[in-house]
Coordinates of C-alpha atoms in Angstrom, one line a residue:
Chain X
M1241 CA 51.9 36.1 17.4
A1242 CA 48.7 36.5 19.6
E1243 CA 50.8 38.8 21.8
V1244 CA 51.5 41.2 19.1
V1245 CA 47.8 41.4 18.2
D1246 CA 47.0 42.1 21.8
V1247 CA 49.5 44.9 22.3
R1248 CA 48.4 46.5 19.1
A1249 CA 44.8 46.4 20.2
R1250 CA 45.6 48.1 23.4
V1251 CA 47.7 50.8 21.6
L1252 CA 44.9 51.5 19.3
A1253 CA 42.4 51.8 22.1
A1254 CA 44.6 54.2 23.9
N1255 CA 44.7 56.2 20.8
E1256 CA 41.0 56.2 20.3
E1257 CA 40.6 57.8 23.7
A1258 CA 43.1 60.5 23.0
A1259 CA 41.5 61.1 19.6
A1260 CA 38.0 61.4 21.1
R1261 CA 39.4 64.1 23.5
L1262 CA 40.9 66.0 20.6
R1263 CA 37.8 65.7 18.6
G1264 CA 35.8 67.2 21.5
R1265 CA 38.1 70.1 21.7
F1266 CA 38.2 70.8 17.9
G1267 CA 34.4 70.7 18.0
A1268 CA 34.2 73.2 20.9
D1269 CA 36.6 75.5 19.0
K1270 CA 34.5 75.1 15.7
A1271 CA 37.9 74.5 14.0
L1272 CA 38.2 72.1 11.1
V1273 CA 41.1 69.5 11.2
L1274 CA 42.4 67.5 8.3
N1275 CA 44.6 64.5 8.5
L1276 CA 46.7 64.2 5.1
I1277 CA 48.1 60.8 4.3
S1278 CA 50.1 59.6 1.3
S1279 CA 53.3 58.0 0.2
P1280 CA 56.4 60.1 0.5
G1281 CA 56.8 62.6 -2.2
S1282 CA 53.1 62.7 -3.3
G1283 CA 53.1 66.5 -2.6
K1284 CA 51.4 66.9 0.7
T1285 CA 53.5 70.0 1.7
T1286 CA 53.3 71.4 -1.7
L1287 CA 49.5 71.1 -1.6
L1288 CA 49.5 72.9 1.8
E1289 CA 51.7 75.7 0.3
A1290 CA 49.2 76.2 -2.4
S1291 CA 46.3 76.0 0.2
V1292 CA 48.0 78.7 2.3
R1293 CA 48.3 81.0 -0.9
A1294 CA 44.6 80.5 -1.5
L1295 CA 43.2 80.6 2.0
G1296 CA 45.8 82.3 4.2
G1297 CA 44.2 85.7 3.9
R1298 CA 40.7 84.6 4.9
L1299 CA 41.3 81.9 7.6
R1300 CA 43.6 81.3 10.5
L1301 CA 45.6 78.3 9.3
A1302 CA 48.1 76.1 11.3
G1303 CA 50.1 73.0 10.6
I1304 CA 51.4 69.9 12.3
E1305 CA 54.1 68.2 10.3
G1306 CA 54.9 64.5 11.0
D1307 CA 58.2 63.2 9.9
I1308 CA 60.9 60.6 10.8
A1309 CA 63.6 63.2 10.5
T1310 CA 64.3 67.0 9.5
E1311 CA 62.3 70.1 10.2
R1312 CA 62.1 70.7 6.5
D1313 CA 58.2 70.5 6.1
A1314 CA 57.5 72.8 9.1
D1315 CA 60.1 75.2 7.8
R1316 CA 58.3 75.3 4.5
L1317 CA 55.1 76.3 6.1
R1318 CA 56.6 78.9 8.4
A1319 CA 58.3 80.4 5.5
M1320 CA 54.7 81.1 4.2
G1321 CA 53.8 82.8 7.4
I1322 CA 51.9 79.9 8.9
P1323 CA 52.5 78.5 12.4
A1324 CA 53.7 75.0 12.2
V1325 CA 55.0 72.4 14.7
Q1326 CA 57.3 69.7 13.6
I1327 CA 56.7 66.3 15.2
L1328 CA 59.8 64.0 14.7
T1329 CA 58.6 60.5 15.3
G1330 CA 62.3 59.1 15.4
G1331 CA 61.6 56.1 13.4
A1332 CA 57.8 55.5 14.0
C1333 CA 55.8 55.2 10.9
H1334 CA 52.8 57.3 11.7
L1335 CA 51.5 60.1 14.0
D1336 CA 49.3 59.3 17.1
A1337 CA 46.7 61.3 18.8
R1338 CA 48.8 61.9 21.9
Q1339 CA 51.6 63.6 19.9
V1340 CA 49.1 65.8 18.3
G1341 CA 47.6 66.8 21.7
K1342 CA 51.0 67.5 23.0
A1343 CA 51.9 69.7 19.9
I1344 CA 48.7 71.8 20.4
D1345 CA 49.2 72.1 24.1
G1346 CA 52.7 73.4 23.5
A1347 CA 53.6 76.9 24.3
G1348 CA 52.5 79.4 21.7
F1349 CA 50.4 77.2 19.6
P1350 CA 47.9 79.6 18.0
A1351 CA 44.2 79.6 17.7
F1352 CA 43.1 78.3 14.2
D1353 CA 40.2 77.9 11.9
V1354 CA 41.8 75.1 10.0
L1355 CA 44.5 72.7 11.2
F1356 CA 46.4 70.7 8.5
I1357 CA 48.0 67.6 10.1
E1358 CA 50.5 66.3 7.6
N1359 CA 51.1 62.6 8.5
V1360 CA 54.4 60.7 8.0
G1361 CA 54.9 59.7 4.4
N1362 CA 53.3 56.3 4.4
L1363 CA 50.2 55.0 2.8
I1364 CA 49.7 52.1 5.3
C1365 CA 50.4 52.6 9.0
P1366 CA 48.8 56.1 9.5
T1367 CA 45.4 54.8 8.2
S1368 CA 44.6 53.2 11.6
Y1369 CA 45.4 56.1 13.8
D1370 CA 42.5 58.4 14.5
L1371 CA 44.0 62.0 15.2
G1372 CA 40.7 63.5 16.2
E1373 CA 40.4 64.9 12.6
D1374 CA 37.3 65.8 10.8
F1375 CA 38.3 63.8 7.8
K1376 CA 41.2 62.0 6.3
V1377 CA 42.6 63.1 3.0
A1378 CA 44.5 60.5 0.8
L1379 CA 46.9 62.0 -1.8
L1380 CA 48.0 60.1 -4.8
S1381 CA 50.4 61.6 -7.4
V1382 CA 50.0 60.6 -11.0
A1383 CA 53.6 59.5 -11.1
E1384 CA 52.8 56.7 -8.6
G1385 CA 50.5 54.8 -11.0
D1386 CA 46.7 54.3 -11.3
D1387 CA 46.7 50.9 -9.6
K1388 CA 47.2 52.2 -6.0
P1389 CA 43.7 52.5 -4.6
F1390 CA 43.1 48.7 -5.0
K1391 CA 46.6 47.9 -3.8
Y1392 CA 46.3 50.2 -0.6
P1393 CA 42.6 49.8 -0.1
A1394 CA 42.3 50.8 3.6
I1395 CA 43.4 54.4 3.2
F1396 CA 41.3 55.1 0.1
A1397 CA 38.2 53.4 1.8
R1398 CA 38.6 55.6 4.8
A1399 CA 39.7 59.0 3.3
E1400 CA 36.7 61.2 2.6
V1401 CA 38.7 62.9 0.0
T1402 CA 41.2 61.7 -2.5
V1403 CA 43.3 64.4 -4.0
V1404 CA 45.1 63.3 -7.1
T1405 CA 48.2 65.5 -7.3
K1406 CA 50.8 66.6 -10.0
S1407 CA 48.3 66.4 -12.9
D1408 CA 50.8 68.5 -14.8
L1409 CA 52.7 65.4 -15.3
L1410 CA 49.8 63.5 -16.9
P1411 CA 51.2 64.0 -20.5
H1412 CA 54.5 62.2 -19.4
V1413 CA 53.2 59.3 -17.5
T1414 CA 50.7 56.3 -17.8
F1415 CA 47.9 57.1 -15.5
D1416 CA 44.2 56.5 -16.2
L1417 CA 42.2 59.0 -14.2
D1418 CA 38.9 57.2 -14.8
A1419 CA 40.4 53.8 -13.5
V1420 CA 41.5 55.6 -10.4
R1421 CA 38.1 57.3 -10.0
A1422 CA 36.3 53.9 -10.6
Q1423 CA 38.5 52.2 -7.8
V1424 CA 37.9 55.0 -5.3
A1425 CA 34.1 54.7 -6.0
V1426 CA 34.2 51.0 -5.2
L1427 CA 36.2 51.4 -2.0
N1428 CA 34.4 54.5 -0.9
P1429 CA 31.1 55.1 -2.5
G1430 CA 30.5 58.4 -0.6
G1431 CA 34.0 59.7 -1.3
R1432 CA 35.1 62.7 -3.3
M1433 CA 38.1 63.0 -5.7
V1434 CA 39.7 66.2 -6.7
V1435 CA 42.4 66.4 -9.4
T1436 CA 45.1 69.0 -8.7
S1437 CA 48.3 70.3 -9.8
S1438 CA 50.1 72.6 -7.3
K1439 CA 52.2 73.7 -10.2
T1440 CA 49.5 74.9 -12.7
G1441 CA 47.0 75.6 -10.1
E1442 CA 44.4 73.0 -11.5
G1443 CA 41.8 71.9 -8.9
I1444 CA 43.3 74.1 -6.1
G1445 CA 40.2 76.3 -6.1
E1446 CA 38.0 73.2 -5.9
W1447 CA 40.0 71.8 -3.0
C1448 CA 40.0 75.0 -1.1
A1449 CA 36.2 75.5 -1.6
L1450 CA 35.7 72.0 -0.2
I1451 CA 37.7 73.0 2.9
E1452 CA 35.6 76.2 3.3
E1453 CA 32.3 74.3 2.9
R1454 CA 33.3 71.7 5.5
L1455 CA 34.4 74.6 7.8
A1456 CA 31.1 76.5 7.3
A1457 CA 29.1 73.2 7.9
K1458 CA 30.9 72.4 11.1
R1459 CA 30.3 75.9 12.4
R1460 CA 26.6 75.6 11.6
T1461 CA 26.2 72.2 13.3
A1462 CA 28.5 73.1 16.2
R1463 CA 26.3 76.0 17.5
Chain U
M1413 CA 55.0 52.1 26.3
A1414 CA 57.7 49.7 27.4
E1415 CA 55.6 46.7 26.6
V1416 CA 55.4 47.8 22.9
V1417 CA 59.2 48.2 22.7
D1418 CA 59.6 44.8 24.3
V1419 CA 57.2 43.0 22.0
R1420 CA 58.9 44.7 19.0
A1421 CA 62.3 43.5 20.2
R1422 CA 61.1 39.9 20.4
V1423 CA 59.5 40.1 17.0
L1424 CA 62.8 41.5 15.5
A1425 CA 64.8 38.8 17.2
A1426 CA 62.6 36.0 15.9
N1427 CA 62.9 37.5 12.5
E1428 CA 66.6 37.6 12.7
E1429 CA 66.8 33.9 13.4
A1430 CA 64.5 33.1 10.4
A1431 CA 66.6 35.4 8.2
A1432 CA 69.9 33.8 9.3
R1433 CA 68.5 30.4 8.2
L1434 CA 67.4 31.9 4.8
R1435 CA 70.9 33.5 4.3
G1436 CA 72.6 30.1 4.9
R1437 CA 70.4 28.5 2.4
F1438 CA 70.9 31.2 -0.3
G1439 CA 74.7 30.9 0.4
A1440 CA 74.6 27.1 -0.1
D1441 CA 72.7 27.6 -3.3
K1442 CA 75.1 30.4 -4.5
A1443 CA 72.0 32.4 -5.4
L1444 CA 71.9 36.3 -5.1
V1445 CA 68.9 37.7 -3.3
L1446 CA 67.9 41.4 -3.5
N1447 CA 65.3 43.1 -1.2
L1448 CA 63.8 46.1 -3.0
I1449 CA 62.3 48.8 -0.8
S1450 CA 60.6 52.0 -1.8
S1451 CA 57.5 54.1 -1.5
P1452 CA 54.4 52.9 -3.5
G1453 CA 54.7 53.8 -7.0
S1454 CA 58.4 54.4 -7.2
G1455 CA 58.7 51.7 -10.0
K1456 CA 59.9 48.5 -8.3
T1457 CA 57.9 46.2 -10.4
T1458 CA 58.7 48.2 -13.6
L1459 CA 62.5 48.0 -12.8
L1460 CA 62.1 44.3 -12.3
E1461 CA 60.4 43.9 -15.7
A1462 CA 63.3 45.9 -17.4
S1463 CA 65.7 43.5 -15.4
V1464 CA 64.0 40.5 -16.8
R1465 CA 64.2 41.7 -20.3
A1466 CA 67.9 42.3 -19.8
L1467 CA 69.0 39.3 -17.7
G1468 CA 66.2 36.7 -18.3
G1469 CA 68.0 35.0 -21.2
R1470 CA 71.2 34.5 -19.2
L1471 CA 70.0 33.9 -15.6
R1472 CA 67.4 32.0 -13.8
L1473 CA 65.3 34.7 -12.1
A1474 CA 62.5 34.5 -9.7
G1475 CA 60.3 36.9 -7.7
I1476 CA 58.6 37.3 -4.4
E1477 CA 56.1 40.1 -4.4
G1478 CA 54.9 41.7 -1.2
D1479 CA 51.7 43.7 -1.2
I1480 CA 48.8 44.5 1.1
A1481 CA 46.3 43.4 -1.6
T1482 CA 46.0 42.2 -5.2
E1483 CA 48.1 39.8 -7.2
R1484 CA 48.9 42.4 -9.8
D1485 CA 52.7 42.6 -9.3
A1486 CA 53.2 38.8 -9.4
D1487 CA 50.9 38.7 -12.5
R1488 CA 53.2 41.4 -14.1
L1489 CA 56.3 39.1 -13.6
R1490 CA 54.6 36.0 -14.6
A1491 CA 53.5 37.6 -17.9
M1492 CA 57.2 38.0 -18.5
G1493 CA 57.8 34.2 -18.0
I1494 CA 59.3 34.7 -14.6
P1495 CA 58.1 32.4 -11.7
A1496 CA 56.7 34.7 -9.0
V1497 CA 54.8 34.2 -5.7
Q1498 CA 52.6 37.0 -4.3
I1499 CA 52.6 37.3 -0.6
L1500 CA 49.5 39.2 0.6
T1501 CA 50.3 40.7 4.0
G1502 CA 46.6 41.6 4.6
G1503 CA 47.4 45.0 6.2
A1504 CA 50.9 44.4 7.4
C1505 CA 53.4 47.1 6.3
H1506 CA 56.3 44.9 5.5
L1507 CA 57.5 41.4 4.7
D1508 CA 59.2 39.2 7.3
A1509 CA 61.7 36.4 6.9
R1510 CA 59.2 33.6 7.8
Q1511 CA 56.9 34.7 5.0
V1512 CA 59.8 34.6 2.4
G1513 CA 60.8 31.1 3.8
K1514 CA 57.3 29.8 3.5
A1515 CA 57.0 31.1 -0.1
I1516 CA 60.4 29.5 -1.0
D1517 CA 59.3 26.1 0.5
G1518 CA 56.0 26.2 -1.3
A1519 CA 55.3 23.6 -4.0
G1520 CA 56.9 24.3 -7.3
F1521 CA 59.2 27.2 -6.3
P1522 CA 61.9 26.9 -8.8
A1523 CA 65.7 26.9 -8.5
F1524 CA 67.1 30.4 -9.2
D1525 CA 70.3 32.3 -9.6
V1526 CA 68.8 35.7 -8.7
L1527 CA 65.7 36.2 -6.5
F1528 CA 64.1 39.6 -6.4
I1529 CA 62.0 40.3 -3.3
E1530 CA 59.8 43.2 -3.9
N1531 CA 58.8 44.5 -0.4
V1532 CA 55.5 46.3 0.4
G1533 CA 55.5 49.8 -0.8
N1534 CA 56.7 51.6 2.3
L1535 CA 59.9 53.4 2.8
I1536 CA 59.9 53.0 6.6
C1537 CA 58.9 49.7 8.1
P1538 CA 60.5 47.2 5.8
T1539 CA 63.9 48.6 6.6
S1540 CA 64.1 46.8 10.0
Y1541 CA 63.3 43.3 8.7
D1542 CA 66.1 41.3 7.3
L1543 CA 64.9 38.8 4.8
G1544 CA 68.1 37.0 4.4
E1545 CA 69.0 39.0 1.4
D1546 CA 72.5 39.8 0.1
F1547 CA 71.7 43.4 0.0
K1548 CA 68.9 46.0 0.2
V1549 CA 68.1 48.1 -2.7
A1550 CA 66.3 51.6 -2.1
L1551 CA 64.4 53.0 -5.0
L1552 CA 63.5 56.8 -5.3
S1553 CA 61.5 58.2 -8.2
V1554 CA 62.5 61.6 -9.4
A1555 CA 58.9 62.6 -9.0
E1556 CA 59.1 62.1 -5.2
G1557 CA 61.6 65.1 -4.6
D1558 CA 65.2 65.4 -3.9
D1559 CA 64.9 65.7 -0.1
K1560 CA 63.9 62.2 0.7
P1561 CA 67.2 60.5 1.9
F1562 CA 67.5 62.9 4.8
K1563 CA 63.7 62.6 5.5
Y1564 CA 63.9 58.7 5.5
P1565 CA 67.5 58.3 6.6
A1566 CA 67.3 54.6 7.8
I1567 CA 66.6 52.9 4.5
F1568 CA 69.2 55.1 2.5
A1569 CA 71.8 54.2 5.3
R1570 CA 71.1 50.4 5.0
A1571 CA 70.6 50.0 1.3
E1572 CA 73.8 49.1 -0.4
V1573 CA 72.4 50.4 -3.7
T1574 CA 70.1 53.4 -4.3
V1575 CA 68.3 53.3 -7.6
V1576 CA 67.0 56.6 -8.8
T1577 CA 64.0 55.7 -11.1
K1578 CA 62.0 57.6 -13.8
S1579 CA 64.9 59.8 -14.9
D1580 CA 62.8 60.5 -18.1
L1581 CA 60.7 62.7 -15.9
L1582 CA 63.7 65.0 -14.9
P1583 CA 62.8 67.7 -17.5
H1584 CA 59.4 68.0 -15.9
V1585 CA 60.1 68.0 -12.1
T1586 CA 62.3 69.8 -9.6
F1587 CA 64.9 67.2 -8.7
D1588 CA 68.7 67.8 -7.9
L1589 CA 70.5 64.6 -8.7
D1590 CA 73.7 65.9 -7.1
A1591 CA 71.8 66.8 -3.9
V1592 CA 70.5 63.3 -3.7
R1593 CA 74.0 61.8 -4.4
A1594 CA 75.4 64.0 -1.6
Q1595 CA 72.7 62.9 1.0
V1596 CA 73.2 59.3 0.1
A1597 CA 77.1 59.6 0.5
V1598 CA 76.6 61.1 4.0
L1599 CA 74.2 58.3 5.1
N1600 CA 76.0 55.5 3.4
P1601 CA 79.6 56.4 2.5
G1602 CA 80.1 52.9 0.8
G1603 CA 76.8 53.0 -0.9
R1604 CA 76.3 53.0 -4.8
M1605 CA 73.6 55.1 -6.8
V1606 CA 72.4 54.2 -10.1
V1607 CA 70.2 56.6 -12.1
T1608 CA 67.7 54.7 -14.3
S1609 CA 64.7 55.1 -16.5
S1610 CA 62.8 51.9 -17.3
K1611 CA 61.1 53.8 -20.2
T1612 CA 64.3 55.1 -22.0
G1613 CA 66.5 52.3 -20.7
E1614 CA 69.0 54.7 -19.1
G1615 CA 71.0 53.1 -16.4
I1616 CA 69.4 49.6 -16.9
G1617 CA 72.7 48.2 -18.2
E1618 CA 74.6 49.6 -15.3
W1619 CA 72.0 48.1 -12.9
C1620 CA 72.1 44.6 -14.5
A1621 CA 75.9 44.6 -14.6
L1622 CA 76.0 45.4 -10.9
I1623 CA 73.7 42.3 -10.3
E1624 CA 75.8 40.1 -12.4
E1625 CA 79.1 41.3 -10.7
R1626 CA 77.6 40.6 -7.2
L1627 CA 76.4 37.2 -8.3
A1628 CA 79.8 36.4 -9.7
A1629 CA 81.5 37.6 -6.6
K1630 CA 79.1 35.5 -4.4
R1631 CA 79.9 32.3 -6.4
R1632 CA 83.6 32.9 -6.1
T1633 CA 83.6 33.3 -2.3
A1634 CA 80.9 30.6 -1.8
R1635 CA 83.1 27.9 -3.3

């Protein structure tokens, strides 16, 4: 239906405008913003908890949690002392830039060095919605299987960083890390892949160093 | 945007019509049709492979595989001797009834007793689209975490059957089966939950018996 395509194009254009405004603001604040996208249950919130443990003492962190229902994810971040706003989409399958702007404009949203936006658990729809972030992060748990980048190419092509999660499960599942690395390299030649386990701590240092490098680079260029 | 809501309502209404036609046809054929919905990597295709091993000798099975990209899932079913059509949605996040109708009307689509429709890997969007199925099946892998029914309530409320998959990973992950059972019972008091592992075979007999019971019941009432 041409009408559907038309409305979708207008929705995306309106989102682009809102995202551009957010990006300008994050630039002026010299704050780094990450948009985390994955299937439900890939370990986005658990990775953020591990990131808070590693970076919370050095940087001002904040979180925006997108979900269909429940405040559970924001509660998990708040329990770690991190200010977090829960956006309940009420059925919608992704966050949009206006929702993020509203959350940040809300009373009491703090100043931050790094903002983690945890999108709704969905490997498809959030891909098209720019939230003003510095870069998208795609998460893929080793339990999900090693065929996923080619099956969901858009997000792995657009995410500057792919974080493979739950590497502690590698002995118990069939998952070829090199196959995933090769698929990501085809889809996104400049992309980076980090293999992590929030349980054993594998890769968390590399992941957090990447965040600190990107923040430092943004501060240098934003002067 | 009211316009978005409006277009969405018209799209869903058109889908309902197409689904009603399909349901009439499946009823006349006394064929059972399942619509399998889950996150990417929950093990839909692997459950179908196990189902084919258990039921393939007794029943005429067929598959329709929905994916953004790749023929991989249909290839996996064909490798087991099951006729399967791959629908590539080219970015769309769910199957619709017209696509299913077209696949079934395609040259050489065989007569079947049970048709498995494996939806696009997405726990949200496919929920709203009736495909003329007898019932929806929600899959949830134990690696995804035990908070998912309340976080994605629509699908667990609508699916008559919840299949917990990858139970062989239970010793290696934090997953409270009773908590999931309780959430599903709240969302869907008449629903059924089956715990399976396509690796060890746990629950596959129960799952296949459920399919055979439902097929027999449909044949009785469709006379």
